[in-house]
Amino acid sequence: GKVTFTGSPSYTERGFVYSSEYSTPTIDDNKVVVNGVGLGEFEARVNNFSRESSTYVRAYVTNSKGTFYGNTIEIFVPDFIVLKELGIAVQREDIGDGNWNSMYTLCENSTVGGFTDWRLPTIDELAALYNLRDKIGGFSEYAYWSSSIFSAYHYYYIHFYNGNRGEDYYNDSNSARAVRTLTE
């Protein structure tokens, strides 16, 4: 952080606030107090952040009139997003485009984040991803494969342009996004 004005009255506390839940953390979230006073830069080192979610950090100073915050920065942006409400994590980027077998194999062989249990989503999980597509980001407007079987050699998909469900022959080409089941 950097103090460019000590305030009137002068600040009595400075440090950093952080949260993996809120994008504008406050002193009511997690905070690290940094000793010292006056103008200039200050720093703190913390090493117990979760690698499974983004962490939002900003500097702060407090005086008798209140607390003042610097700009928020996002650190530890993982290659996947944890969706606790669905019990899954989803990769931030598509695994590729291709026939069902190749997309299934790419998902199963993915090691994003050091995890080896990635897979194609079920049709219900894929529908939830479609509903959260703006939060997750990075989806194309094409169809995405699911792991759910419609009939022999046909699998369900959802078209991310309009949310329509359908089924395609396994040799047709669609996009894929890998998911994994969260474990406690």
mmCIF file of N, CA, C and O in Angstrom, residues 62-158:
data_model
loop_
_atom_site.group_PDB
_atom_site.id
_atom_site.type_symbol
_atom_site.label_atom_id
_atom_site.label_comp_id
_atom_site.label_asym_id
_atom_site.label_seq_id
_atom_site.Cartn_x
_atom_site.Cartn_y
_atom_site.Cartn_z
ATOM 1 N N THR A 62 -7.076 3.983 8.899
ATOM 2 C CA THR A 62 -8.188 4.369 9.769
ATOM 3 C C THR A 62 -7.748 5.522 10.655
ATOM 4 O O THR A 62 -6.639 5.504 11.207
ATOM 5 N N ASN A 63 -8.623 6.530 10.766
ATOM 6 C CA ASN A 63 -8.432 7.580 11.763
ATOM 7 C C ASN A 63 -9.749 7.739 12.519
ATOM 8 O O ASN A 63 -10.673 6.934 12.325
ATOM 9 N N SER A 64 -9.852 8.749 13.359
ATOM 10 C CA SER A 64 -11.057 8.899 14.185
ATOM 11 C C SER A 64 -12.300 9.233 13.362
ATOM 12 O O SER A 64 -13.417 9.087 13.849
ATOM 13 N N LYS A 65 -12.130 9.638 12.117
ATOM 14 C CA LYS A 65 -13.274 9.954 11.259
ATOM 15 C C LYS A 65 -13.771 8.755 10.455
ATOM 16 O O LYS A 65 -14.842 8.807 9.865
ATOM 17 N N GLY A 66 -12.964 7.679 10.393
ATOM 18 C CA GLY A 66 -13.406 6.504 9.642
ATOM 19 C C GLY A 66 -12.261 5.759 8.998
ATOM 20 O O GLY A 66 -11.087 6.028 9.258
ATOM 21 N N THR A 67 -12.636 4.836 8.126
ATOM 22 C CA THR A 67 -11.662 4.010 7.420
ATOM 23 C C THR A 67 -11.708 4.348 5.940
ATOM 24 O O THR A 67 -12.791 4.497 5.358
ATOM 25 N N PHE A 68 -10.540 4.452 5.334
ATOM 26 C CA PHE A 68 -10.421 4.816 3.927
ATOM 27 C C PHE A 68 -9.645 3.705 3.215
ATOM 28 O O PHE A 68 -8.656 3.197 3.746
ATOM 29 N N TYR A 69 -10.116 3.339 2.022
ATOM 30 C CA TYR A 69 -9.590 2.177 1.312
ATOM 31 C C TYR A 69 -8.941 2.567 -0.014
ATOM 32 O O TYR A 69 -9.378 3.497 -0.685
ATOM 33 N N GLY A 70 -7.947 1.778 -0.402
ATOM 34 C CA GLY A 70 -7.341 1.900 -1.721
ATOM 35 C C GLY A 70 -8.118 1.067 -2.728
ATOM 36 O O GLY A 70 -9.181 0.507 -2.424
ATOM 37 N N ASN A 71 -7.589 0.979 -3.924
ATOM 38 C CA ASN A 71 -8.229 0.184 -4.980
ATOM 39 C C ASN A 71 -8.123 -1.302 -4.668
ATOM 40 O O ASN A 71 -7.140 -1.756 -4.092
ATOM 41 N N THR A 72 -9.124 -2.051 -5.100
ATOM 42 C CA THR A 72 -9.124 -3.500 -4.910
ATOM 43 C C THR A 72 -8.322 -4.162 -6.018
ATOM 44 O O THR A 72 -8.433 -3.794 -7.187
ATOM 45 N N ILE A 73 -7.510 -5.152 -5.636
ATOM 46 C CA ILE A 73 -6.831 -5.987 -6.624
ATOM 47 C C ILE A 73 -7.248 -7.433 -6.376
ATOM 48 O O ILE A 73 -7.585 -7.811 -5.257
ATOM 49 N N GLU A 74 -7.250 -8.205 -7.434
ATOM 50 C CA GLU A 74 -7.603 -9.617 -7.353
ATOM 51 C C GLU A 74 -6.323 -10.430 -7.480
ATOM 52 O O GLU A 74 -5.563 -10.259 -8.416
ATOM 53 N N ILE A 75 -6.104 -11.307 -6.500
ATOM 54 C CA ILE A 75 -4.915 -12.156 -6.530
ATOM 55 C C ILE A 75 -5.335 -13.612 -6.479
ATOM 56 O O ILE A 75 -6.471 -13.936 -6.145
ATOM 57 N N PHE A 76 -4.399 -14.476 -6.791
ATOM 58 C CA PHE A 76 -4.649 -15.923 -6.782
ATOM 59 C C PHE A 76 -5.882 -16.271 -7.604
ATOM 60 O O PHE A 76 -6.822 -16.878 -7.107
ATOM 61 N N VAL A 77 -5.887 -15.873 -8.859
ATOM 62 C CA VAL A 77 -7.006 -16.198 -9.737
ATOM 63 C C VAL A 77 -6.769 -17.616 -10.258
ATOM 64 O O VAL A 77 -5.892 -17.837 -11.088
ATOM 65 N N PRO A 78 -7.529 -18.592 -9.759
ATOM 66 C CA PRO A 78 -7.313 -19.973 -10.195
ATOM 67 C C PRO A 78 -7.832 -20.191 -11.616
ATOM 68 O O PRO A 78 -8.575 -19.372 -12.158
ATOM 69 N N ASP A 79 -7.442 -21.302 -12.203
ATOM 70 C CA ASP A 79 -7.891 -21.664 -13.545
ATOM 71 C C ASP A 79 -9.288 -22.274 -13.535
ATOM 72 O O ASP A 79 -9.750 -22.783 -14.546
ATOM 73 N N PHE A 80 -9.918 -22.253 -12.372
ATOM 74 C CA PHE A 80 -11.270 -22.808 -12.263
ATOM 75 C C PHE A 80 -12.056 -22.000 -11.229
ATOM 76 O O PHE A 80 -11.483 -21.248 -10.443
ATOM 77 N N ILE A 81 -13.362 -22.156 -11.272
ATOM 78 C CA ILE A 81 -14.267 -21.454 -10.357
ATOM 79 C C ILE A 81 -14.999 -22.502 -9.527
ATOM 80 O O ILE A 81 -15.553 -23.461 -10.081
ATOM 81 N N VAL A 82 -15.022 -22.317 -8.231
ATOM 82 C CA VAL A 82 -15.756 -23.215 -7.338
ATOM 83 C C VAL A 82 -17.200 -22.726 -7.241
ATOM 84 O O VAL A 82 -17.447 -21.561 -6.943
ATOM 85 N N LEU A 83 -18.125 -23.610 -7.538
ATOM 86 C CA LEU A 83 -19.558 -23.314 -7.443
ATOM 87 C C LEU A 83 -20.129 -24.175 -6.314
ATOM 88 O O LEU A 83 -20.699 -25.233 -6.542
ATOM 89 N N LYS A 84 -19.950 -23.716 -5.074
ATOM 90 C CA LYS A 84 -20.339 -24.498 -3.903
ATOM 91 C C LYS A 84 -21.814 -24.884 -3.938
ATOM 92 O O LYS A 84 -22.178 -25.978 -3.532
ATOM 93 N N GLU A 85 -22.652 -23.967 -4.430
ATOM 94 C CA GLU A 85 -24.096 -24.234 -4.458
ATOM 95 C C GLU A 85 -24.449 -25.409 -5.370
ATOM 96 O O GLU A 85 -25.477 -26.052 -5.196
ATOM 97 N N LEU A 86 -23.578 -25.715 -6.333
ATOM 98 C CA LEU A 86 -23.797 -26.847 -7.242
ATOM 99 C C LEU A 86 -22.962 -28.066 -6.862
ATOM 100 O O LEU A 86 -23.157 -29.146 -7.425
ATOM 101 N N GLY A 87 -22.012 -27.871 -5.958
ATOM 102 C CA GLY A 87 -21.141 -28.968 -5.560
ATOM 103 C C GLY A 87 -20.099 -29.330 -6.597
ATOM 104 O O GLY A 87 -19.585 -30.445 -6.610
ATOM 105 N N ILE A 88 -19.775 -28.364 -7.488
ATOM 106 C CA ILE A 88 -18.791 -28.620 -8.537
ATOM 107 C C ILE A 88 -17.850 -27.436 -8.687
ATOM 108 O O ILE A 88 -18.116 -26.334 -8.207
ATOM 109 N N ALA A 89 -16.752 -27.682 -9.357
ATOM 110 C CA ALA A 89 -15.853 -26.633 -9.834
ATOM 111 C C ALA A 89 -15.874 -26.725 -11.354
ATOM 112 O O ALA A 89 -16.058 -27.800 -11.921
ATOM 113 N N VAL A 90 -15.702 -25.588 -12.023
ATOM 114 C CA VAL A 90 -15.702 -25.551 -13.486
ATOM 115 C C VAL A 90 -14.457 -24.805 -13.953
ATOM 116 O O VAL A 90 -14.065 -23.798 -13.346
ATOM 117 N N GLN A 91 -13.838 -25.304 -15.000
ATOM 118 C CA GLN A 91 -12.660 -24.637 -15.549
ATOM 119 C C GLN A 91 -13.068 -23.314 -16.184
ATOM 120 O O GLN A 91 -14.174 -23.179 -16.699
ATOM 121 N N ARG A 92 -12.171 -22.334 -16.146
ATOM 122 C CA ARG A 92 -12.463 -21.005 -16.688
ATOM 123 C C ARG A 92 -12.453 -20.977 -18.216
ATOM 124 O O ARG A 92 -12.982 -20.064 -18.812
ATOM 125 N N GLU A 93 -11.829 -21.962 -18.847
ATOM 126 C CA GLU A 93 -11.740 -21.980 -20.304
ATOM 127 C C GLU A 93 -12.251 -23.302 -20.849
ATOM 128 O O GLU A 93 -12.187 -24.334 -20.171
ATOM 129 N N ASP A 94 -12.736 -23.242 -22.087
ATOM 130 C CA ASP A 94 -13.164 -24.470 -22.761
ATOM 131 C C ASP A 94 -11.978 -25.412 -22.895
ATOM 132 O O ASP A 94 -10.840 -24.986 -23.093
ATOM 133 N N ILE A 95 -12.265 -26.689 -22.837
ATOM 134 C CA ILE A 95 -11.229 -27.705 -23.000
ATOM 135 C C ILE A 95 -10.939 -27.921 -24.485
ATOM 136 O O ILE A 95 -9.884 -28.374 -24.860
ATOM 137 N N GLY A 96 -11.917 -27.553 -25.338
ATOM 138 C CA GLY A 96 -11.732 -27.687 -26.778
ATOM 139 C C GLY A 96 -13.046 -27.826 -27.507
ATOM 140 O O GLY A 96 -14.124 -27.646 -26.939
ATOM 141 N N ASP A 97 -12.945 -28.148 -28.800
ATOM 142 C CA ASP A 97 -14.087 -28.418 -29.675
ATOM 143 C C ASP A 97 -13.784 -29.715 -30.407
ATOM 144 O O ASP A 97 -12.668 -29.908 -30.877
ATOM 145 N N GLY A 98 -14.792 -30.559 -30.506
ATOM 146 C CA GLY A 98 -14.583 -31.802 -31.228
ATOM 147 C C GLY A 98 -15.684 -32.797 -30.974
ATOM 148 O O GLY A 98 -16.727 -32.462 -30.389
ATOM 149 N N ASN A 99 -15.461 -34.026 -31.416
ATOM 150 C CA ASN A 99 -16.485 -35.056 -31.220
ATOM 151 C C ASN A 99 -16.556 -35.441 -29.745
ATOM 152 O O ASN A 99 -15.672 -35.109 -28.955
ATOM 153 N N TRP A 100 -17.602 -36.163 -29.384
ATOM 154 C CA TRP A 100 -17.856 -36.473 -27.978
ATOM 155 C C TRP A 100 -16.695 -37.248 -27.354
ATOM 156 O O TRP A 100 -16.249 -36.920 -26.263
ATOM 157 N N ASN A 101 -16.194 -38.265 -28.038
ATOM 158 C CA ASN A 101 -15.114 -39.091 -27.476
ATOM 159 C C ASN A 101 -13.863 -38.269 -27.183
ATOM 160 O O ASN A 101 -13.235 -38.431 -26.132
ATOM 161 N N SER A 102 -13.495 -37.389 -28.102
ATOM 162 C CA SER A 102 -12.283 -36.605 -27.886
ATOM 163 C C SER A 102 -12.483 -35.595 -26.747
ATOM 164 O O SER A 102 -11.574 -35.381 -25.942
ATOM 165 N N MET A 103 -13.673 -35.003 -26.641
ATOM 166 C CA MET A 103 -13.934 -34.047 -25.560
ATOM 167 C C MET A 103 -13.996 -34.768 -24.210
ATOM 168 O O MET A 103 -13.482 -34.275 -23.201
ATOM 169 N N TYR A 104 -14.606 -35.939 -24.191
ATOM 170 C CA TYR A 104 -14.660 -36.755 -22.975
ATOM 171 C C TYR A 104 -13.238 -37.073 -22.493
ATOM 172 O O TYR A 104 -12.902 -36.895 -21.320
ATOM 173 N N THR A 105 -12.392 -37.490 -23.418
ATOM 174 C CA THR A 105 -11.011 -37.856 -23.078
ATOM 175 C C THR A 105 -10.219 -36.648 -22.605
ATOM 176 O O THR A 105 -9.474 -36.735 -21.621
ATOM 177 N N LEU A 106 -10.371 -35.498 -23.277
ATOM 178 C CA LEU A 106 -9.658 -34.296 -22.845
ATOM 179 C C LEU A 106 -10.064 -33.894 -21.431
ATOM 180 O O LEU A 106 -9.211 -33.518 -20.617
ATOM 181 N N CYS A 107 -11.349 -33.971 -21.117
ATOM 182 C CA CYS A 107 -11.811 -33.645 -19.765
ATOM 183 C C CYS A 107 -11.230 -34.618 -18.749
ATOM 184 O O CYS A 107 -10.707 -34.205 -17.707
ATOM 185 N N GLU A 108 -11.313 -35.900 -19.047
ATOM 186 C CA GLU A 108 -10.829 -36.933 -18.125
ATOM 187 C C GLU A 108 -9.317 -36.832 -17.891
ATOM 188 O O GLU A 108 -8.840 -37.190 -16.816
ATOM 189 N N ASN A 109 -8.571 -36.340 -18.869
ATOM 190 C CA ASN A 109 -7.114 -36.244 -18.757
ATOM 191 C C ASN A 109 -6.627 -34.876 -18.279
ATOM 192 O O ASN A 109 -5.425 -34.667 -18.133
ATOM 193 N N SER A 110 -7.540 -33.957 -18.031
ATOM 194 C CA SER A 110 -7.155 -32.623 -17.586
ATOM 195 C C SER A 110 -6.555 -32.668 -16.178
ATOM 196 O O SER A 110 -7.009 -33.436 -15.325
ATOM 197 N N THR A 111 -5.562 -31.822 -15.957
ATOM 198 C CA THR A 111 -4.935 -31.723 -14.638
ATOM 199 C C THR A 111 -4.927 -30.276 -14.135
ATOM 200 O O THR A 111 -4.080 -29.894 -13.322
ATOM 201 N N VAL A 112 -5.868 -29.471 -14.581
ATOM 202 C CA VAL A 112 -5.949 -28.073 -14.178
ATOM 203 C C VAL A 112 -6.022 -27.976 -12.653
ATOM 204 O O VAL A 112 -6.768 -28.719 -12.005
ATOM 205 N N GLY A 113 -5.229 -27.078 -12.080
ATOM 206 C CA GLY A 113 -5.208 -26.876 -10.636
ATOM 207 C C GLY A 113 -4.606 -28.023 -9.856
ATOM 208 O O GLY A 113 -4.740 -28.082 -8.642
ATOM 209 N N GLY A 114 -3.984 -28.980 -10.563
ATOM 210 C CA GLY A 114 -3.413 -30.141 -9.903
ATOM 211 C C GLY A 114 -4.419 -31.247 -9.616
ATOM 212 O O GLY A 114 -4.089 -32.253 -9.001
ATOM 213 N N PHE A 115 -5.662 -31.071 -10.076
ATOM 214 C CA PHE A 115 -6.698 -32.080 -9.866
ATOM 215 C C PHE A 115 -6.754 -33.019 -11.070
ATOM 216 O O PHE A 115 -6.569 -32.595 -12.207
ATOM 217 N N THR A 116 -7.031 -34.283 -10.822
ATOM 218 C CA THR A 116 -7.087 -35.278 -11.901
ATOM 219 C C THR A 116 -8.478 -35.893 -12.039
ATOM 220 O O THR A 116 -8.622 -36.910 -12.716
ATOM 221 N N ASP A 117 -9.486 -35.264 -11.441
ATOM 222 C CA ASP A 117 -10.837 -35.821 -11.499
ATOM 223 C C ASP A 117 -11.805 -34.955 -12.314
ATOM 224 O O ASP A 117 -12.997 -34.931 -12.068
ATOM 225 N N TRP A 118 -11.290 -34.261 -13.329
ATOM 226 C CA TRP A 118 -12.123 -33.457 -14.219
ATOM 227 C C TRP A 118 -12.923 -34.385 -15.129
ATOM 228 O O TRP A 118 -12.493 -35.491 -15.438
ATOM 229 N N ARG A 119 -14.083 -33.910 -15.580
ATOM 230 C CA ARG A 119 -14.986 -34.717 -16.411
ATOM 231 C C ARG A 119 -15.925 -33.802 -17.169
ATOM 232 O O ARG A 119 -16.003 -32.605 -16.894
ATOM 233 N N LEU A 120 -16.660 -34.387 -18.122
ATOM 234 C CA LEU A 120 -17.740 -33.658 -18.789
ATOM 235 C C LEU A 120 -18.890 -33.491 -17.799
ATOM 236 O O LEU A 120 -19.185 -34.405 -17.033
ATOM 237 N N PRO A 121 -19.581 -32.359 -17.818
ATOM 238 C CA PRO A 121 -20.718 -32.181 -16.915
ATOM 239 C C PRO A 121 -21.931 -33.003 -17.365
ATOM 240 O O PRO A 121 -22.087 -33.311 -18.544
ATOM 241 N N THR A 122 -22.776 -33.351 -16.407
ATOM 242 C CA THR A 122 -24.066 -33.971 -16.741
ATOM 243 C C THR A 122 -24.927 -32.920 -17.418
ATOM 244 O O THR A 122 -24.616 -31.722 -17.383
ATOM 245 N N ILE A 123 -26.040 -33.316 -17.992
ATOM 246 C CA ILE A 123 -26.930 -32.352 -18.646
ATOM 247 C C ILE A 123 -27.480 -31.349 -17.637
ATOM 248 O O ILE A 123 -27.613 -30.164 -17.939
ATOM 249 N N ASP A 124 -27.770 -31.789 -16.414
ATOM 250 C CA ASP A 124 -28.273 -30.861 -15.393
ATOM 251 C C ASP A 124 -27.186 -29.884 -14.949
ATOM 252 O O ASP A 124 -27.458 -28.693 -14.741
ATOM 253 N N GLU A 125 -25.954 -30.365 -14.802
ATOM 254 C CA GLU A 125 -24.848 -29.465 -14.464
ATOM 255 C C GLU A 125 -24.603 -28.473 -15.595
ATOM 256 O O GLU A 125 -24.370 -27.282 -15.354
ATOM 257 N N LEU A 126 -24.688 -28.951 -16.827
ATOM 258 C CA LEU A 126 -24.490 -28.079 -17.979
ATOM 259 C C LEU A 126 -25.563 -26.997 -18.037
ATOM 260 O O LEU A 126 -25.271 -25.838 -18.338
ATOM 261 N N ALA A 127 -26.805 -27.353 -17.713
ATOM 262 C CA ALA A 127 -27.888 -26.364 -17.664
ATOM 263 C C ALA A 127 -27.595 -25.303 -16.602
ATOM 264 O O ALA A 127 -27.820 -24.108 -16.823
ATOM 265 N N ALA A 128 -27.069 -25.723 -15.459
ATOM 266 C CA ALA A 128 -26.703 -24.772 -14.407
ATOM 267 C C ALA A 128 -25.560 -23.867 -14.872
ATOM 268 O O ALA A 128 -25.563 -22.661 -14.588
ATOM 269 N N LEU A 129 -24.582 -24.428 -15.597
ATOM 270 C CA LEU A 129 -23.492 -23.620 -16.131
ATOM 271 C C LEU A 129 -24.018 -22.593 -17.128
ATOM 272 O O LEU A 129 -23.562 -21.448 -17.154
ATOM 273 N N TYR A 130 -24.986 -23.007 -17.942
ATOM 274 C CA TYR A 130 -25.595 -22.064 -18.888
ATOM 275 C C TYR A 130 -26.233 -20.899 -18.119
ATOM 276 O O TYR A 130 -26.056 -19.738 -18.481
ATOM 277 N N ASN A 131 -26.951 -21.210 -17.043
ATOM 278 C CA ASN A 131 -27.609 -20.162 -16.254
ATOM 279 C C ASN A 131 -26.607 -19.250 -15.555
ATOM 280 O O ASN A 131 -26.921 -18.091 -15.281
ATOM 281 N N LEU A 132 -25.409 -19.747 -15.291
ATOM 282 C CA LEU A 132 -24.367 -18.965 -14.622
ATOM 283 C C LEU A 132 -23.279 -18.496 -15.590
ATOM 284 O O LEU A 132 -22.203 -18.076 -15.164
ATOM 285 N N ARG A 133 -23.539 -18.582 -16.888
ATOM 286 C CA ARG A 133 -22.508 -18.311 -17.893
ATOM 287 C C ARG A 133 -21.904 -16.917 -17.768
ATOM 288 O O ARG A 133 -20.720 -16.725 -18.020
ATOM 289 N N ASP A 134 -22.699 -15.909 -17.364
ATOM 290 C CA ASP A 134 -22.145 -14.563 -17.224
ATOM 291 C C ASP A 134 -21.203 -14.476 -16.029
ATOM 292 O O ASP A 134 -20.192 -13.782 -16.079
ATOM 293 N N LYS A 135 -21.513 -15.183 -14.958
ATOM 294 C CA LYS A 135 -20.652 -15.214 -13.771
ATOM 295 C C LYS A 135 -19.360 -15.970 -14.069
ATOM 296 O O LYS A 135 -18.278 -15.546 -13.675
ATOM 297 N N ILE A 136 -19.476 -17.082 -14.776
ATOM 298 C CA ILE A 136 -18.320 -17.934 -15.065
ATOM 299 C C ILE A 136 -17.458 -17.325 -16.162
ATOM 300 O O ILE A 136 -16.248 -17.242 -16.056
ATOM 301 N N GLY A 137 -18.086 -16.915 -17.250
ATOM 302 C CA GLY A 137 -17.403 -16.271 -18.354
ATOM 303 C C GLY A 137 -16.687 -17.234 -19.289
ATOM 304 O O GLY A 137 -16.487 -18.407 -18.979
ATOM 305 N N GLY A 138 -16.338 -16.705 -20.465
ATOM 306 C CA GLY A 138 -15.521 -17.438 -21.412
ATOM 307 C C GLY A 138 -16.233 -18.433 -22.305
ATOM 308 O O GLY A 138 -15.589 -19.108 -23.097
ATOM 309 N N PHE A 139 -17.540 -18.565 -22.174
ATOM 310 C CA PHE A 139 -18.261 -19.520 -23.021
ATOM 311 C C PHE A 139 -18.469 -18.947 -24.418
ATOM 312 O O PHE A 139 -18.657 -17.751 -24.585
ATOM 313 N N SER A 140 -18.459 -19.823 -25.401
ATOM 314 C CA SER A 140 -18.801 -19.416 -26.764
ATOM 315 C C SER A 140 -20.318 -19.475 -26.902
ATOM 316 O O SER A 140 -21.022 -19.833 -25.961
ATOM 317 N N GLU A 141 -20.810 -19.148 -28.061
ATOM 318 C CA GLU A 141 -22.256 -19.240 -28.310
ATOM 319 C C GLU A 141 -22.601 -20.530 -29.041
ATOM 320 O O GLU A 141 -23.641 -20.629 -29.673
ATOM 321 N N TYR A 142 -21.735 -21.536 -28.935
ATOM 322 C CA TYR A 142 -21.947 -22.809 -29.607
ATOM 323 C C TYR A 142 -22.524 -23.833 -28.640
ATOM 324 O O TYR A 142 -22.730 -23.566 -27.459
ATOM 325 N N ALA A 143 -22.739 -25.022 -29.139
ATOM 326 C CA ALA A 143 -23.259 -26.112 -28.315
ATOM 327 C C ALA A 143 -22.136 -26.725 -27.497
ATOM 328 O O ALA A 143 -20.988 -26.807 -27.946
ATOM 329 N N TYR A 144 -22.486 -27.181 -26.281
ATOM 330 C CA TYR A 144 -21.539 -27.829 -25.369
ATOM 331 C C TYR A 144 -22.015 -29.240 -25.068
ATOM 332 O O TYR A 144 -23.193 -29.454 -24.762
ATOM 333 N N TRP A 145 -21.079 -30.193 -25.134
ATOM 334 C CA TRP A 145 -21.374 -31.580 -24.819
ATOM 335 C C TRP A 145 -21.665 -31.756 -23.342
ATOM 336 O O TRP A 145 -21.082 -31.092 -22.497
ATOM 337 N N SER A 146 -22.541 -32.717 -23.039
ATOM 338 C CA SER A 146 -22.705 -33.210 -21.676
ATOM 339 C C SER A 146 -22.282 -34.671 -21.663
ATOM 340 O O SER A 146 -22.095 -35.286 -22.709
ATOM 341 N N SER A 147 -22.175 -35.239 -20.479
ATOM 342 C CA SER A 147 -21.855 -36.660 -20.351
ATOM 343 C C SER A 147 -23.114 -37.522 -20.391
ATOM 344 O O SER A 147 -23.019 -38.745 -20.392
ATOM 345 N N SER A 148 -24.280 -36.880 -20.445
ATOM 346 C CA SER A 148 -25.549 -37.612 -20.387
ATOM 347 C C SER A 148 -25.907 -38.215 -21.738
ATOM 348 O O SER A 148 -25.916 -37.533 -22.766
ATOM 349 N N ILE A 149 -26.238 -39.507 -21.706
ATOM 350 C CA ILE A 149 -26.549 -40.264 -22.925
ATOM 351 C C ILE A 149 -28.022 -40.090 -23.287
ATOM 352 O O ILE A 149 -28.898 -40.226 -22.441
ATOM 353 N N PHE A 150 -28.277 -39.781 -24.558
ATOM 354 C CA PHE A 150 -29.640 -39.728 -25.071
ATOM 355 C C PHE A 150 -30.061 -41.115 -25.565
ATOM 356 O O PHE A 150 -31.109 -41.628 -25.212
ATOM 357 N N SER A 151 -29.254 -41.695 -26.397
ATOM 358 C CA SER A 151 -29.464 -43.051 -26.910
ATOM 359 C C SER A 151 -28.120 -43.541 -27.438
ATOM 360 O O SER A 151 -27.137 -42.804 -27.395
ATOM 361 N N ALA A 152 -28.093 -44.750 -27.946
ATOM 362 C CA ALA A 152 -26.835 -45.282 -28.471
ATOM 363 C C ALA A 152 -26.214 -44.295 -29.453
ATOM 364 O O ALA A 152 -26.863 -43.866 -30.403
ATOM 365 N N TYR A 153 -24.969 -43.888 -29.169
ATOM 366 C CA TYR A 153 -24.190 -42.987 -30.017
ATOM 367 C C TYR A 153 -24.695 -41.548 -30.042
ATOM 368 O O TYR A 153 -24.263 -40.760 -30.869
ATOM 369 N N HIS A 154 -25.643 -41.194 -29.193
ATOM 370 C CA HIS A 154 -26.146 -39.819 -29.123
ATOM 371 C C HIS A 154 -26.047 -39.313 -27.682
ATOM 372 O O HIS A 154 -26.404 -40.026 -26.742
ATOM 373 N N TYR A 155 -25.566 -38.051 -27.554
ATOM 374 C CA TYR A 155 -25.406 -37.439 -26.229
ATOM 375 C C TYR A 155 -26.101 -36.084 -26.216
ATOM 376 O O TYR A 155 -26.190 -35.399 -27.236
ATOM 377 N N TYR A 156 -26.573 -35.707 -25.025
ATOM 378 C CA TYR A 156 -27.230 -34.407 -24.874
ATOM 379 C C TYR A 156 -26.209 -33.279 -24.938
ATOM 380 O O TYR A 156 -25.058 -33.430 -24.545
ATOM 381 N N TYR A 157 -26.672 -32.146 -25.415
ATOM 382 C CA TYR A 157 -25.889 -30.919 -25.405
ATOM 383 C C TYR A 157 -26.810 -29.765 -25.066
ATOM 384 O O TYR A 157 -28.037 -29.899 -25.085
ATOM 385 N N ILE A 158 -26.224 -28.623 -24.762
ATOM 386 C CA ILE A 158 -26.972 -27.371 -24.612
ATOM 387 C C ILE A 158 -26.287 -26.341 -25.489
ATOM 388 O O ILE A 158 -25.062 -26.184 -25.456
#
